Amino acid sequence: MLGSTTDRRYTTVAITIHWVIALSIIALLIAGLVMSEDDLLDKAMRFKVIQLHKSLGLTVLVLSLARLLWRLTHKPPALPATMAGWEKFAATATHWAFYGLMFALPLTGWALVSTSSWGLPTFWFGLFEWPHLPILSTLADKKPANDLFGETHEILAYIMIALIFLHFGAAMKHYLWNRDDVLSRMLPFLKPLKSKAPS
């Protein structure tokens, strides 16, 4: 069912939002790395990639708010009882770190665009213009703020990459080593492996 969490899996809404955000973030990180290389794109293609990057980033911001509201109103399935206390703490800390980054990255990107000396508009997937942040876009000297937001945005992006690898590694550990249902809670079609026979 869409709105009910079982003991063993997330709701369909939570699963859908999770994967849309996850795939968008991966695309954003790839686009960001490509944009950082000056010789990979010509001017026209760079503009298109930048607009796509901004559109996806703002989408992640809105979806992250929706996901947080859903999370606060729908209790997630409990972690396996076999997990050690430190593992549960690490899982919870990583979970909330993702939430922090899912807001911080789009917001610093929005601030970066709003303080850019280029003054380029943001068109959300070509459908409408997304406004700049009013306070920042009216600064007399935008460069210090732009440099700060640019550096912060880049650092947060690398932290996100590290967290994704950590998250993936933990998921694989649960699936291949622990053989519990942690991964299948977000991938309902994936059945947990059979428990290893005692040695």
PDB file of C-alpha atoms in Angstrom:
ATOM      1  CA  MET A   1       0.000   0.000   0.000  1.00  0.00           C
ATOM      2  CA  LEU A   2       1.133   3.567  -0.680  1.00  0.00           C
ATOM      3  CA  GLY A   3       0.727   4.989   2.776  1.00  0.00           C
ATOM      4  CA  SER A   4       1.476   2.166   5.181  1.00  0.00           C
ATOM      5  CA  THR A   5       4.850   0.986   6.398  1.00  0.00           C
ATOM      6  CA  THR A   6       5.153  -2.698   7.110  1.00  0.00           C
ATOM      7  CA  ASP A   7       7.628  -4.180   9.558  1.00  0.00           C
ATOM      8  CA  ARG A   8       9.846  -5.271   6.674  1.00  0.00           C
ATOM      9  CA  ARG A   9       9.742  -2.563   3.993  1.00  0.00           C
ATOM     10  CA  TYR A  10       9.253   1.113   3.320  1.00  0.00           C
ATOM     11  CA  THR A  11       6.098   2.552   1.783  1.00  0.00           C
ATOM     12  CA  THR A  12       5.803   2.754  -1.989  1.00  0.00           C
ATOM     13  CA  VAL A  13       5.908   6.558  -1.749  1.00  0.00           C
ATOM     14  CA  ALA A  14       9.108   6.476   0.323  1.00  0.00           C
ATOM     15  CA  ILE A  15      10.737   3.984  -2.052  1.00  0.00           C
ATOM     16  CA  THR A  16       9.808   6.023  -5.137  1.00  0.00           C
ATOM     17  CA  ILE A  17      11.042   9.326  -3.697  1.00  0.00           C
ATOM     18  CA  HIS A  18      14.224   7.631  -2.459  1.00  0.00           C
ATOM     19  CA  TRP A  19      15.205   6.319  -5.879  1.00  0.00           C
ATOM     20  CA  VAL A  20      14.206   9.447  -7.808  1.00  0.00           C
ATOM     21  CA  ILE A  21      16.363  11.531  -5.470  1.00  0.00           C
ATOM     22  CA  ALA A  22      19.206   8.992  -5.514  1.00  0.00           C
ATOM     23  CA  LEU A  23      19.374   8.830  -9.318  1.00  0.00           C
ATOM     24  CA  SER A  24      19.071  12.619  -9.564  1.00  0.00           C
ATOM     25  CA  ILE A  25      21.941  13.102  -7.122  1.00  0.00           C
ATOM     26  CA  ILE A  26      24.161  10.693  -9.076  1.00  0.00           C
ATOM     27  CA  ALA A  27      23.337  12.587 -12.290  1.00  0.00           C
ATOM     28  CA  LEU A  28      24.062  15.881 -10.520  1.00  0.00           C
ATOM     29  CA  LEU A  29      27.447  14.690  -9.298  1.00  0.00           C
ATOM     30  CA  ILE A  30      28.408  13.427 -12.741  1.00  0.00           C
ATOM     31  CA  ALA A  31      27.292  16.701 -14.346  1.00  0.00           C
ATOM     32  CA  GLY A  32      29.205  18.660 -11.716  1.00  0.00           C
ATOM     33  CA  LEU A  33      32.406  16.756 -12.414  1.00  0.00           C
ATOM     34  CA  VAL A  34      31.954  17.217 -16.162  1.00  0.00           C
ATOM     35  CA  MET A  35      31.282  20.955 -15.709  1.00  0.00           C
ATOM     36  CA  SER A  36      34.499  21.324 -13.721  1.00  0.00           C
ATOM     37  CA  GLU A  37      36.569  20.244 -16.746  1.00  0.00           C
ATOM     38  CA  ASP A  38      36.882  23.229 -19.075  1.00  0.00           C
ATOM     39  CA  ASP A  39      37.894  21.266 -22.173  1.00  0.00           C
ATOM     40  CA  LEU A  40      35.110  18.656 -22.156  1.00  0.00           C
ATOM     41  CA  LEU A  41      32.207  20.809 -23.335  1.00  0.00           C
ATOM     42  CA  ASP A  42      31.756  23.574 -25.849  1.00  0.00           C
ATOM     43  CA  LYS A  43      29.973  26.768 -24.795  1.00  0.00           C
ATOM     44  CA  ALA A  44      26.510  25.738 -26.004  1.00  0.00           C
ATOM     45  CA  MET A  45      26.659  22.277 -24.433  1.00  0.00           C
ATOM     46  CA  ARG A  46      28.046  23.688 -21.170  1.00  0.00           C
ATOM     47  CA  PHE A  47      25.045  26.029 -20.927  1.00  0.00           C
ATOM     48  CA  LYS A  48      22.663  23.089 -21.423  1.00  0.00           C
ATOM     49  CA  VAL A  49      24.450  20.957 -18.823  1.00  0.00           C
ATOM     50  CA  ILE A  50      24.465  23.845 -16.339  1.00  0.00           C
ATOM     51  CA  GLN A  51      20.719  24.402 -16.829  1.00  0.00           C
ATOM     52  CA  LEU A  52      20.058  20.672 -16.403  1.00  0.00           C
ATOM     53  CA  HIS A  53      22.255  20.635 -13.299  1.00  0.00           C
ATOM     54  CA  LYS A  54      20.344  23.546 -11.773  1.00  0.00           C
ATOM     55  CA  SER A  55      16.956  22.046 -12.679  1.00  0.00           C
ATOM     56  CA  LEU A  56      17.820  18.683 -11.125  1.00  0.00           C
ATOM     57  CA  GLY A  57      19.275  20.352  -8.043  1.00  0.00           C
ATOM     58  CA  LEU A  58      16.101  22.347  -7.416  1.00  0.00           C
ATOM     59  CA  THR A  59      14.037  19.199  -7.994  1.00  0.00           C
ATOM     60  CA  VAL A  60      16.093  17.386  -5.371  1.00  0.00           C
ATOM     61  CA  LEU A  61      15.495  20.273  -2.965  1.00  0.00           C
ATOM     62  CA  VAL A  62      11.702  20.071  -3.381  1.00  0.00           C
ATOM     63  CA  LEU A  63      11.635  16.268  -3.275  1.00  0.00           C
ATOM     64  CA  SER A  64      13.864  16.247  -0.189  1.00  0.00           C
ATOM     65  CA  LEU A  65      11.348  18.432   1.612  1.00  0.00           C
ATOM     66  CA  ALA A  66       8.561  16.058   0.552  1.00  0.00           C
ATOM     67  CA  ARG A  67      10.624  13.067   1.660  1.00  0.00           C
ATOM     68  CA  LEU A  68      11.379  14.632   5.041  1.00  0.00           C
ATOM     69  CA  LEU A  69       7.704  15.402   5.646  1.00  0.00           C
ATOM     70  CA  TRP A  70       6.798  11.833   4.666  1.00  0.00           C
ATOM     71  CA  ARG A  71       9.521  10.467   6.917  1.00  0.00           C
ATOM     72  CA  LEU A  72       8.312  12.481   9.898  1.00  0.00           C
ATOM     73  CA  THR A  73       4.751  11.235   9.445  1.00  0.00           C
ATOM     74  CA  HIS A  74       5.478   7.605   8.543  1.00  0.00           C
ATOM     75  CA  LYS A  75       7.596   5.456  10.826  1.00  0.00           C
ATOM     76  CA  PRO A  76      10.238   3.505   8.889  1.00  0.00           C
ATOM     77  CA  PRO A  77      10.742  -0.227   9.403  1.00  0.00           C
ATOM     78  CA  ALA A  78      12.949  -1.081  12.351  1.00  0.00           C
ATOM     79  CA  LEU A  79      16.584  -1.995  11.822  1.00  0.00           C
ATOM     80  CA  PRO A  80      17.409  -5.695  12.291  1.00  0.00           C
ATOM     81  CA  ALA A  81      17.722  -6.735  15.930  1.00  0.00           C
ATOM     82  CA  THR A  82      21.005  -8.444  15.028  1.00  0.00           C
ATOM     83  CA  MET A  83      22.698  -5.107  14.329  1.00  0.00           C
ATOM     84  CA  ALA A  84      25.104  -3.886  16.997  1.00  0.00           C
ATOM     85  CA  GLY A  85      24.411  -0.613  18.771  1.00  0.00           C
ATOM     86  CA  TRP A  86      27.240   1.200  16.986  1.00  0.00           C
ATOM     87  CA  GLU A  87      25.947  -0.034  13.618  1.00  0.00           C
ATOM     88  CA  LYS A  88      22.484   1.335  14.343  1.00  0.00           C
ATOM     89  CA  PHE A  89      24.002   4.648  15.429  1.00  0.00           C
ATOM     90  CA  ALA A  90      26.139   4.802  12.266  1.00  0.00           C
ATOM     91  CA  ALA A  91      23.129   3.961  10.080  1.00  0.00           C
ATOM     92  CA  THR A  92      21.008   6.663  11.716  1.00  0.00           C
ATOM     93  CA  ALA A  93      23.818   9.246  11.554  1.00  0.00           C
ATOM     94  CA  THR A  94      24.428   8.500   7.875  1.00  0.00           C
ATOM     95  CA  HIS A  95      20.706   8.711   7.179  1.00  0.00           C
ATOM     96  CA  TRP A  96      20.427  12.199   8.669  1.00  0.00           C
ATOM     97  CA  ALA A  97      23.712  13.278   7.076  1.00  0.00           C
ATOM     98  CA  PHE A  98      22.123  12.482   3.718  1.00  0.00           C
ATOM     99  CA  TYR A  99      19.149  14.641   4.626  1.00  0.00           C
ATOM    100  CA  GLY A 100      21.445  17.501   5.581  1.00  0.00           C
ATOM    101  CA  LEU A 101      23.338  17.262   2.302  1.00  0.00           C
ATOM    102  CA  MET A 102      20.150  16.899   0.249  1.00  0.00           C
ATOM    103  CA  PHE A 103      19.169  20.348   1.521  1.00  0.00           C
ATOM    104  CA  ALA A 104      22.604  21.958   1.828  1.00  0.00           C
ATOM    105  CA  LEU A 105      23.823  21.111  -1.676  1.00  0.00           C
ATOM    106  CA  PRO A 106      20.836  22.552  -3.586  1.00  0.00           C
ATOM    107  CA  LEU A 107      20.683  25.580  -1.290  1.00  0.00           C
ATOM    108  CA  THR A 108      24.383  26.401  -1.721  1.00  0.00           C
ATOM    109  CA  GLY A 109      23.994  25.839  -5.457  1.00  0.00           C
ATOM    110  CA  TRP A 110      21.021  28.202  -5.517  1.00  0.00           C
ATOM    111  CA  ALA A 111      23.053  30.731  -3.531  1.00  0.00           C
ATOM    112  CA  LEU A 112      25.996  30.260  -5.911  1.00  0.00           C
ATOM    113  CA  VAL A 113      23.831  31.029  -8.931  1.00  0.00           C
ATOM    114  CA  SER A 114      22.221  33.980  -7.145  1.00  0.00           C
ATOM    115  CA  THR A 115      25.620  35.587  -6.489  1.00  0.00           C
ATOM    116  CA  SER A 116      27.115  34.883  -9.905  1.00  0.00           C
ATOM    117  CA  SER A 117      28.446  37.913 -11.759  1.00  0.00           C
ATOM    118  CA  TRP A 118      27.081  36.376 -14.979  1.00  0.00           C
ATOM    119  CA  GLY A 119      23.505  36.887 -13.815  1.00  0.00           C
ATOM    120  CA  LEU A 120      22.252  33.957 -15.903  1.00  0.00           C
ATOM    121  CA  PRO A 121      18.628  32.973 -15.271  1.00  0.00           C
ATOM    122  CA  THR A 122      17.623  29.483 -14.199  1.00  0.00           C
ATOM    123  CA  PHE A 123      14.985  27.813 -16.359  1.00  0.00           C
ATOM    124  CA  TRP A 124      13.494  24.756 -14.655  1.00  0.00           C
ATOM    125  CA  PHE A 125      13.713  22.172 -17.449  1.00  0.00           C
ATOM    126  CA  GLY A 126      12.874  24.992 -19.870  1.00  0.00           C
ATOM    127  CA  LEU A 127       9.352  25.369 -18.464  1.00  0.00           C
ATOM    128  CA  PHE A 128       9.627  28.494 -16.307  1.00  0.00           C
ATOM    129  CA  GLU A 129      12.221  30.777 -14.749  1.00  0.00           C
ATOM    130  CA  TRP A 130      13.230  29.989 -11.180  1.00  0.00           C
ATOM    131  CA  PRO A 131      14.038  33.196  -9.261  1.00  0.00           C
ATOM    132  CA  HIS A 132      17.377  33.953  -7.641  1.00  0.00           C
ATOM    133  CA  LEU A 133      17.535  34.385  -3.882  1.00  0.00           C
ATOM    134  CA  PRO A 134      16.495  38.045  -3.428  1.00  0.00           C
ATOM    135  CA  ILE A 135      18.868  38.971  -0.602  1.00  0.00           C
ATOM    136  CA  LEU A 136      21.925  37.515  -2.299  1.00  0.00           C
ATOM    137  CA  SER A 137      21.166  38.692  -5.827  1.00  0.00           C
ATOM    138  CA  THR A 138      21.094  42.322  -4.674  1.00  0.00           C
ATOM    139  CA  LEU A 139      24.497  42.330  -2.958  1.00  0.00           C
ATOM    140  CA  ALA A 140      26.728  45.195  -4.069  1.00  0.00           C
ATOM    141  CA  ASP A 141      29.838  42.977  -4.081  1.00  0.00           C
ATOM    142  CA  LYS A 142      28.855  39.413  -4.894  1.00  0.00           C
ATOM    143  CA  LYS A 143      32.318  37.918  -5.391  1.00  0.00           C
ATOM    144  CA  PRO A 144      33.181  37.063  -1.747  1.00  0.00           C
ATOM    145  CA  ALA A 145      29.809  35.380  -1.249  1.00  0.00           C
ATOM    146  CA  ASN A 146      30.071  33.624  -4.623  1.00  0.00           C
ATOM    147  CA  ASP A 147      33.541  32.286  -3.777  1.00  0.00           C
ATOM    148  CA  LEU A 148      32.316  31.058  -0.385  1.00  0.00           C
ATOM    149  CA  PHE A 149      29.239  29.320  -1.769  1.00  0.00           C
ATOM    150  CA  GLY A 150      31.227  27.840  -4.644  1.00  0.00           C
ATOM    151  CA  GLU A 151      33.843  26.317  -2.353  1.00  0.00           C
ATOM    152  CA  THR A 152      31.202  25.097   0.100  1.00  0.00           C
ATOM    153  CA  HIS A 153      29.147  23.549  -2.703  1.00  0.00           C
ATOM    154  CA  GLU A 154      32.196  21.695  -4.011  1.00  0.00           C
ATOM    155  CA  ILE A 155      33.240  20.398  -0.575  1.00  0.00           C
ATOM    156  CA  LEU A 156      29.706  19.202   0.156  1.00  0.00           C
ATOM    157  CA  ALA A 157      29.609  17.426  -3.210  1.00  0.00           C
ATOM    158  CA  TYR A 158      32.733  15.420  -2.343  1.00  0.00           C
ATOM    159  CA  ILE A 159      31.286  14.599   1.077  1.00  0.00           C
ATOM    160  CA  MET A 160      28.154  13.360  -0.697  1.00  0.00           C
ATOM    161  CA  ILE A 161      30.264  11.146  -2.969  1.00  0.00           C
ATOM    162  CA  ALA A 162      32.007   9.651   0.075  1.00  0.00           C
ATOM    163  CA  LEU A 163      28.669   9.041   1.813  1.00  0.00           C
ATOM    164  CA  ILE A 164      27.240   7.346  -1.271  1.00  0.00           C
ATOM    165  CA  PHE A 165      30.162   4.910  -1.373  1.00  0.00           C
ATOM    166  CA  LEU A 166      29.790   4.301   2.366  1.00  0.00           C
ATOM    167  CA  HIS A 167      26.051   3.764   1.974  1.00  0.00           C
ATOM    168  CA  PHE A 168      26.557   1.386  -0.963  1.00  0.00           C
ATOM    169  CA  GLY A 169      29.212  -0.557   0.914  1.00  0.00           C
ATOM    170  CA  ALA A 170      26.971  -0.908   3.967  1.00  0.00           C
ATOM    171  CA  ALA A 171      24.069  -2.068   1.784  1.00  0.00           C
ATOM    172  CA  MET A 172      26.256  -4.708   0.148  1.00  0.00           C
ATOM    173  CA  LYS A 173      27.510  -5.848   3.553  1.00  0.00           C
ATOM    174  CA  HIS A 174      23.947  -6.338   4.755  1.00  0.00           C
ATOM    175  CA  TYR A 175      22.960  -8.197   1.600  1.00  0.00           C
ATOM    176  CA  LEU A 176      26.030 -10.356   0.961  1.00  0.00           C
ATOM    177  CA  TRP A 177      27.461 -10.833   4.461  1.00  0.00           C
ATOM    178  CA  ASN A 178      24.689 -10.360   6.997  1.00  0.00           C
ATOM    179  CA  ARG A 179      22.083 -11.672   4.534  1.00  0.00           C
ATOM    180  CA  ASP A 180      19.308  -9.707   6.183  1.00  0.00           C
ATOM    181  CA  ASP A 181      16.475  -7.713   4.603  1.00  0.00           C
ATOM    182  CA  VAL A 182      17.929  -4.182   4.957  1.00  0.00           C
ATOM    183  CA  LEU A 183      18.513  -3.783   1.200  1.00  0.00           C
ATOM    184  CA  SER A 184      15.275  -5.477   0.172  1.00  0.00           C
ATOM    185  CA  ARG A 185      13.302  -2.920   2.211  1.00  0.00           C
ATOM    186  CA  MET A 186      14.184  -0.372  -0.488  1.00  0.00           C
ATOM    187  CA  LEU A 187      14.264  -2.947  -3.300  1.00  0.00           C
ATOM    188  CA  PRO A 188      11.152  -5.081  -2.691  1.00  0.00           C
ATOM    189  CA  PHE A 189      11.839  -7.277  -5.729  1.00  0.00           C
ATOM    190  CA  LEU A 190      15.213  -8.272  -4.246  1.00  0.00           C
ATOM    191  CA  LYS A 191      14.886 -11.227  -1.943  1.00  0.00           C
ATOM    192  CA  PRO A 192      17.385 -11.617   0.919  1.00  0.00           C
ATOM    193  CA  LEU A 193      19.950 -14.356   0.430  1.00  0.00           C
ATOM    194  CA  LYS A 194      19.536 -17.522   2.407  1.00  0.00           C
ATOM    195  CA  SER A 195      21.306 -17.430   5.748  1.00  0.00           C
ATOM    196  CA  LYS A 196      24.741 -19.007   5.779  1.00  0.00           C
ATOM    197  CA  ALA A 197      24.869 -22.460   7.268  1.00  0.00           C
ATOM    198  CA  PRO A 198      26.523 -22.505  10.687  1.00  0.00           C
ATOM    199  CA  SER A 199      30.142 -23.645  10.541  1.00  0.00           C
TER     200      SER A 199
END
